[in-house]
mmCIF file of C-alpha atoms in Angstrom:
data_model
loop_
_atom_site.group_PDB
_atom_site.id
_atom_site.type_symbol
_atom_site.label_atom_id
_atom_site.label_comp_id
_atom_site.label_asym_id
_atom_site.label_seq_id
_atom_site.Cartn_x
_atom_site.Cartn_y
_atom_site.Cartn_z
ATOM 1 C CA UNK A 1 72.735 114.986 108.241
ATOM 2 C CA UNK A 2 73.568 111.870 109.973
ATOM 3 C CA UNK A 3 73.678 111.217 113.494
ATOM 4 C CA UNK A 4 77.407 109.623 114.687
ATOM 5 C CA UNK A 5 79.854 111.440 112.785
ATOM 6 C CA UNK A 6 83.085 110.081 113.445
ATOM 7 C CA UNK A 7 86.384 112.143 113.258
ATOM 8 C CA UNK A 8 88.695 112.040 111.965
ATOM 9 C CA UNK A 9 87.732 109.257 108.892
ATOM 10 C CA UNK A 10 91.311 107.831 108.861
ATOM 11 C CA UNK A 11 94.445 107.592 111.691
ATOM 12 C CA UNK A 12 97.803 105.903 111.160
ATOM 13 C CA UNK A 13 99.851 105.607 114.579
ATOM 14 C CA UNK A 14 102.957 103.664 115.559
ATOM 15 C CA UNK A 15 102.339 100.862 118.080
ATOM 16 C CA UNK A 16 102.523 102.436 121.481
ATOM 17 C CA UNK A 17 101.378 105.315 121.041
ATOM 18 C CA UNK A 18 97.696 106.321 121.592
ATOM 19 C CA UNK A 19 94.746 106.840 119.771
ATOM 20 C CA UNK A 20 91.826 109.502 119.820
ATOM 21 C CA UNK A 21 88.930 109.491 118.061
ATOM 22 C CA UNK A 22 85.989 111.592 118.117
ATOM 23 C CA UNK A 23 82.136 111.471 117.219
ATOM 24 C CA UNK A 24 79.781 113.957 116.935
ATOM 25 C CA UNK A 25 75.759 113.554 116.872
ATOM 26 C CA UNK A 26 73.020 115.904 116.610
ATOM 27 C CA UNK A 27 69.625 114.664 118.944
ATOM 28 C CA UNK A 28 69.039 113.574 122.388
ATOM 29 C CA UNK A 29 70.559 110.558 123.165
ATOM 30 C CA UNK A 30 70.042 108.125 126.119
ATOM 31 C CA UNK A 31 73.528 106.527 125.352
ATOM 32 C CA UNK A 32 76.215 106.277 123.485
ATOM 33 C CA UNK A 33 77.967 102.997 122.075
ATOM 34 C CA UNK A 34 81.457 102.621 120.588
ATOM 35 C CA UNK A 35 81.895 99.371 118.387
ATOM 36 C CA UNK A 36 84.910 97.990 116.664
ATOM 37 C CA UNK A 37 84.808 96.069 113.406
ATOM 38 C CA UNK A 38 88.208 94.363 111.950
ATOM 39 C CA UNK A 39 88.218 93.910 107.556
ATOM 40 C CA UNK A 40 85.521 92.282 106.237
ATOM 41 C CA UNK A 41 84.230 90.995 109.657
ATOM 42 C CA UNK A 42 81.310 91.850 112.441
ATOM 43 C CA UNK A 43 80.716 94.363 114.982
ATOM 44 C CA UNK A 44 82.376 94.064 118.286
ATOM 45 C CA UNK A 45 80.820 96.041 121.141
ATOM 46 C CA UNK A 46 83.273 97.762 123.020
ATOM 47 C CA UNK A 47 81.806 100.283 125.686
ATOM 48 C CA UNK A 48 78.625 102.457 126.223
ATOM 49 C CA UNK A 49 78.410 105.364 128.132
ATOM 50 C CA UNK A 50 74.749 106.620 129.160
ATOM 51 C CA UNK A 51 73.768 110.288 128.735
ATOM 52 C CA UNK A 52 74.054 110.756 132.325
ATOM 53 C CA UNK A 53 78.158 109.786 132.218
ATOM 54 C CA UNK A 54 80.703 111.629 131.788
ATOM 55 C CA UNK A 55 83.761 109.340 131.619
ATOM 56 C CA UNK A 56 84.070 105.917 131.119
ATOM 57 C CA UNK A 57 86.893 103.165 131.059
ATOM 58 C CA UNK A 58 87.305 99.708 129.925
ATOM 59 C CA UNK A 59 90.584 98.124 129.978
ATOM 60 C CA UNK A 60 92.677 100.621 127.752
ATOM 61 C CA UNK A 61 89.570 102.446 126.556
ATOM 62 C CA UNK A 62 88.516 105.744 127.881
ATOM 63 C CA UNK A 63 85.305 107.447 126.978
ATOM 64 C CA UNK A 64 84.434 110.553 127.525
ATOM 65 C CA UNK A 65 80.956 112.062 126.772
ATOM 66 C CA UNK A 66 79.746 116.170 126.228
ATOM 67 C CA UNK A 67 76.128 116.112 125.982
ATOM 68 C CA UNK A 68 76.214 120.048 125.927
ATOM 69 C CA UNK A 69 78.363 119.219 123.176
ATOM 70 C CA UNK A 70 76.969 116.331 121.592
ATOM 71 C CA UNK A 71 79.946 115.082 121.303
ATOM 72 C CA UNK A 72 82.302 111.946 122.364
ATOM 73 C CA UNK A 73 86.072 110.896 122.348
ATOM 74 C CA UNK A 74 87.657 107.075 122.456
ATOM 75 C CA UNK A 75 90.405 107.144 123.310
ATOM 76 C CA UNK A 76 92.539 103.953 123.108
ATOM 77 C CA UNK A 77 96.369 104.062 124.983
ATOM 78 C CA UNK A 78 99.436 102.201 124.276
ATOM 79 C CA UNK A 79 98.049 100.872 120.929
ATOM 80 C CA UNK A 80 98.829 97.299 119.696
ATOM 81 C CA UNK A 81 99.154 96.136 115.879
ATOM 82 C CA UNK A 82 95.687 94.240 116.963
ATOM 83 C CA UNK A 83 93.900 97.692 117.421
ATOM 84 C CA UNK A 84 93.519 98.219 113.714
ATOM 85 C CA UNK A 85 90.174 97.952 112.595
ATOM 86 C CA UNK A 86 87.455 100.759 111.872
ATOM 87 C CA UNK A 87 85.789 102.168 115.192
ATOM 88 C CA UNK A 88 82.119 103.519 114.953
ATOM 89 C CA UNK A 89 79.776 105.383 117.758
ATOM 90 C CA UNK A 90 76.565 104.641 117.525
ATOM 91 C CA UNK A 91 73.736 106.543 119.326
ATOM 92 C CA UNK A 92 70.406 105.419 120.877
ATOM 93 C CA UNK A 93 68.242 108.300 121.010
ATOM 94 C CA UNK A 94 66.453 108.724 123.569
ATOM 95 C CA UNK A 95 62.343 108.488 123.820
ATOM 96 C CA UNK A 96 60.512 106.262 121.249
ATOM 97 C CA UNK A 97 62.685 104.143 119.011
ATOM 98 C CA UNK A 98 65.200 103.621 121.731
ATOM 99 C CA UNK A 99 66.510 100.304 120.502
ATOM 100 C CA UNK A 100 67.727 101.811 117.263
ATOM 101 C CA UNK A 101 71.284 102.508 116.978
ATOM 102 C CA UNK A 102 72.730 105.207 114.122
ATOM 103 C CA UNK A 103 76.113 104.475 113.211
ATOM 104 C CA UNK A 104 78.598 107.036 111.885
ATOM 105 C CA UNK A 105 80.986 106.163 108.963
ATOM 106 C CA UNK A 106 83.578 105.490 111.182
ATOM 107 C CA UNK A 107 87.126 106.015 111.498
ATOM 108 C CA UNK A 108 89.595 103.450 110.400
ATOM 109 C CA UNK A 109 92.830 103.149 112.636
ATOM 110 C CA UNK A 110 96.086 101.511 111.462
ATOM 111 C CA UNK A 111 98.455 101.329 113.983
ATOM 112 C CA UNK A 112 102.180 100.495 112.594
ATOM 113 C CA UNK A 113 104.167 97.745 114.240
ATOM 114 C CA UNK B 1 76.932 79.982 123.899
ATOM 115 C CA UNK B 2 77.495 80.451 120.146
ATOM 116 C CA UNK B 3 76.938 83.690 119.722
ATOM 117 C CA UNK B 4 74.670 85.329 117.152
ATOM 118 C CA UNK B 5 74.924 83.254 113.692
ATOM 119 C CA UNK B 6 74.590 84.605 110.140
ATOM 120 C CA UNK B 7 74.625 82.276 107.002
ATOM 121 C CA UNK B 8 75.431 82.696 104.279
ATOM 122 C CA UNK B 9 78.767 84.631 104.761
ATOM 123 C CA UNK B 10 79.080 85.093 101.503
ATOM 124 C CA UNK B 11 76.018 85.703 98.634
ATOM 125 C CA UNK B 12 76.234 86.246 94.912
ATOM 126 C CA UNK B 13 73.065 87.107 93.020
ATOM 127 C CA UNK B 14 72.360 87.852 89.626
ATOM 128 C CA UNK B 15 70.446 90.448 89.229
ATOM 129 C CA UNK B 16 66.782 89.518 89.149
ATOM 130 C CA UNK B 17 67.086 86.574 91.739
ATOM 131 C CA UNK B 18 66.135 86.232 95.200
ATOM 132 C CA UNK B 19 68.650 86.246 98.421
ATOM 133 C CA UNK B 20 67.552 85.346 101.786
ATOM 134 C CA UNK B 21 69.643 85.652 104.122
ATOM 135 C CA UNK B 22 69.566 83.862 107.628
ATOM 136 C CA UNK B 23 70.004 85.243 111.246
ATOM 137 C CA UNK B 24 70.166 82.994 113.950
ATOM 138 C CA UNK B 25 69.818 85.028 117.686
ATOM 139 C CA UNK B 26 72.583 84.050 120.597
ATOM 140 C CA UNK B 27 70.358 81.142 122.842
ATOM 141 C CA UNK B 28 67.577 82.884 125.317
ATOM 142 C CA UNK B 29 67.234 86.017 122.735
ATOM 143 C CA UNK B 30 63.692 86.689 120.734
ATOM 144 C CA UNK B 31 64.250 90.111 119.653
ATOM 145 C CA UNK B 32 66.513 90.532 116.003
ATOM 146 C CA UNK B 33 67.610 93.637 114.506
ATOM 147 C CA UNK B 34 69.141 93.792 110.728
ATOM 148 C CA UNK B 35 70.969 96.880 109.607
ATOM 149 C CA UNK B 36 72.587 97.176 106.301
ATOM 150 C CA UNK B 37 76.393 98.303 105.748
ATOM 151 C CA UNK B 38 77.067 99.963 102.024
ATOM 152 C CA UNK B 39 80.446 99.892 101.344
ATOM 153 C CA UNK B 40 82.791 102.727 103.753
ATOM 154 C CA UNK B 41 79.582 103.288 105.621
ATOM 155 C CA UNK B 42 78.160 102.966 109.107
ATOM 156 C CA UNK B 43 75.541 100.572 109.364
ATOM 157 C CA UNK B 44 71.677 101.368 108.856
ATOM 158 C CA UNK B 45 68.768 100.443 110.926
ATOM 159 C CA UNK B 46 66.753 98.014 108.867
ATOM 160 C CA UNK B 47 63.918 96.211 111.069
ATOM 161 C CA UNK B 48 63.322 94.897 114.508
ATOM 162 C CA UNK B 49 61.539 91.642 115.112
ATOM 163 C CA UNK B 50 60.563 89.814 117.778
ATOM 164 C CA UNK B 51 59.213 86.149 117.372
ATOM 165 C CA UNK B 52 55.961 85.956 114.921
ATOM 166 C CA UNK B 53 55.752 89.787 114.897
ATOM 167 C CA UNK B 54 57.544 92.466 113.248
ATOM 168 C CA UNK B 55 57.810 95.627 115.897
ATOM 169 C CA UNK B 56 59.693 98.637 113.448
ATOM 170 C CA UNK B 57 60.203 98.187 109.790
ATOM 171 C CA UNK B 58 60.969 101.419 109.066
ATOM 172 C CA UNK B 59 64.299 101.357 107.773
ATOM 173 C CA UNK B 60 63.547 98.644 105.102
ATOM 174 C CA UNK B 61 62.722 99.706 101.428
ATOM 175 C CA UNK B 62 58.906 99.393 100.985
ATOM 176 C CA UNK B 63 59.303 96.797 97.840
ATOM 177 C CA UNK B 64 61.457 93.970 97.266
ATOM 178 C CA UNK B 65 62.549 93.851 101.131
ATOM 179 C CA UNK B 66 60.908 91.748 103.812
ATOM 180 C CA UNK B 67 61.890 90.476 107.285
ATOM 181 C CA UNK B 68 60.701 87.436 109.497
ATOM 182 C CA UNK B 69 60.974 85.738 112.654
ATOM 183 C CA UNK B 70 59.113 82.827 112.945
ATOM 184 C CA UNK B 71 58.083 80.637 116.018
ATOM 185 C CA UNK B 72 61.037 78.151 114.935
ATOM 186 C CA UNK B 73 63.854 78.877 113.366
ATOM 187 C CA UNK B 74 65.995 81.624 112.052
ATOM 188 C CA UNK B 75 65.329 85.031 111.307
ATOM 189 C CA UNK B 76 65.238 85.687 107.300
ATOM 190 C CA UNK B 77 65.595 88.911 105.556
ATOM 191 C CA UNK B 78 64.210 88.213 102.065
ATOM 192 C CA UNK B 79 64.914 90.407 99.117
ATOM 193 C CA UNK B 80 63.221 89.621 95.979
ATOM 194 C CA UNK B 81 64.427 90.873 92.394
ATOM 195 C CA UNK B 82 67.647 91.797 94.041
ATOM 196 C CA UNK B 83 69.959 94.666 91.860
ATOM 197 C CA UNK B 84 72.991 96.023 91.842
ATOM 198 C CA UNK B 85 72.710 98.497 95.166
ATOM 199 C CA UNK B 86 71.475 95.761 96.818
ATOM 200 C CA UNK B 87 75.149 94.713 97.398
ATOM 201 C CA UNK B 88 76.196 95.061 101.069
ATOM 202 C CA UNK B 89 77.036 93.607 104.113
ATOM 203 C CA UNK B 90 73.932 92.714 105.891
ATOM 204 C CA UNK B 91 73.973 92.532 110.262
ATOM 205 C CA UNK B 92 71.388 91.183 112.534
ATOM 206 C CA UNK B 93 72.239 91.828 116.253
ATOM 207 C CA UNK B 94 69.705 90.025 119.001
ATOM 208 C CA UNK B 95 68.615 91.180 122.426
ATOM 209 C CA UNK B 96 67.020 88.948 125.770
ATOM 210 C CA UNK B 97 63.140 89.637 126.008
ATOM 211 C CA UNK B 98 62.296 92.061 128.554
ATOM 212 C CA UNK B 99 65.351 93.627 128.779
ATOM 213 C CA UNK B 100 66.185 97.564 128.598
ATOM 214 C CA UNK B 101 67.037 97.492 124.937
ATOM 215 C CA UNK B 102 68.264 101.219 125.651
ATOM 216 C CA UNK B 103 71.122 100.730 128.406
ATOM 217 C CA UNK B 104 73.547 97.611 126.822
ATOM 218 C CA UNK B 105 75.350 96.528 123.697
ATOM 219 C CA UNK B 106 74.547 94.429 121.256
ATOM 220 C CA UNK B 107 75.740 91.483 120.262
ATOM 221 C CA UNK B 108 76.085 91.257 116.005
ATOM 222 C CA UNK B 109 76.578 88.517 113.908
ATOM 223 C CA UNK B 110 79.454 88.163 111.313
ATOM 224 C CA UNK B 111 77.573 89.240 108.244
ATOM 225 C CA UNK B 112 76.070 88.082 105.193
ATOM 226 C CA UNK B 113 77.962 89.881 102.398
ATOM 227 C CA UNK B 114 75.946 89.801 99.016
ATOM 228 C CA UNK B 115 77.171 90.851 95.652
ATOM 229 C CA UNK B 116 74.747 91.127 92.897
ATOM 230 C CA UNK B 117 76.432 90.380 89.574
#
């Protein structure tokens, strides 16, 4: 199965409001990355969060991070019309092949003006 | 600084042809990274090169596919014969030399999209 699965695959909001999104992986990780990509366009890196965090913020981004769990959230507040783009996680496991990252298929946000 | 640049944006192949696709790395970075993005996927480790030498191919199909990195110049990821599910958006991202590729992001270019016709 693959590493990174995001959840859920698709969230519609209205502006304002805020956004969760969660990713689940499967080996050891040494950290965790959360990336944003708009239609059609590159990756934008957005946070990472190391195996040995538990909570992270950036601006309006909060990350949170369950290695018991495997598991992360991102959680965006007071969403803008901008916001809307797919978010992935991507892993970086840890031990040999540590530059690698393993993306899940994402989970594409609209948020409604 | 101008960031990590990908040309073409945009590729159309018939099937058959060659596509080579070019990756320049943001100024001061020697080690590129291409990943492939099928349609309503995540993207897919490819290869990761560092100038003249190629460090981890292993996400690259054994035929048709190769990757380089010369002294000068771009990165190219070559694919010969290209068909049909070759069409995707291909990514390189770069990285600083001796750097702890484990604990940052990474920077990606735009994207080369191809389309095999």
């Amino acid at each position: 199965s693959q590493q990174g699965e995001e959840d859920p695959q698709a969230l519609s909001i209205q502006e304002g409001e805020n956004a969760t999104m969660n990713c689940s992986y499967k080996t050891s990780i040494n950290n965790l990355q959360w990336y944003r990509q708009n239609s059609g366009r590159g990756l934008v890196h957005l946070i990472l969060i190391r195996s040995n965090e538990r909570e992270k913020h950036s601006g309006r981004l909060r990350v949170t991070l369950d290695t018991s769990k495997k598991s992360s959230s991102l959680l965006i507040t007071a969403s803008r019309a901008a916001d809307t783009a797919s978010y992935f996680c991507a892993t970086v496991p840890s031990g040999a092949g540590s530059y690698q990252l393993t993306f899940g298929k994402g989970t594409k946000l609209s948020v409604i003006p | 600084n101008a960031g990590v640049m990908q040309n073409p944006r945009h590729l159309v192949r018939r099937r058959g042809q060659e596509a080579r696709l070019r990756c320049s790395p943001m100024k001061g970075h020697s080690h590129v990274y291409w990943y492939r993005q099928l349609p309503e996927e995540g993207l897919k480790f490819m290869v990761y090169l560092q100038k003249e030498n190629i460090i981890d191919e292993s996400g690259m199909p054994k035929e048709r596919f190769s990757a380089e990195f010369p002294k000068e110049g771009p990165s190219i990821l070559r694919i010969q014969q290209v068909v049909r599910g070759d069409s995707a958006a291909y990514f390189c991202a770069s990285s600083p030399p001796n750097k702890g590729q484990r604990s940052y992001g990474y920077t990606f270019g735009s994207g080369t999209r191809l389309t095999v016709v």
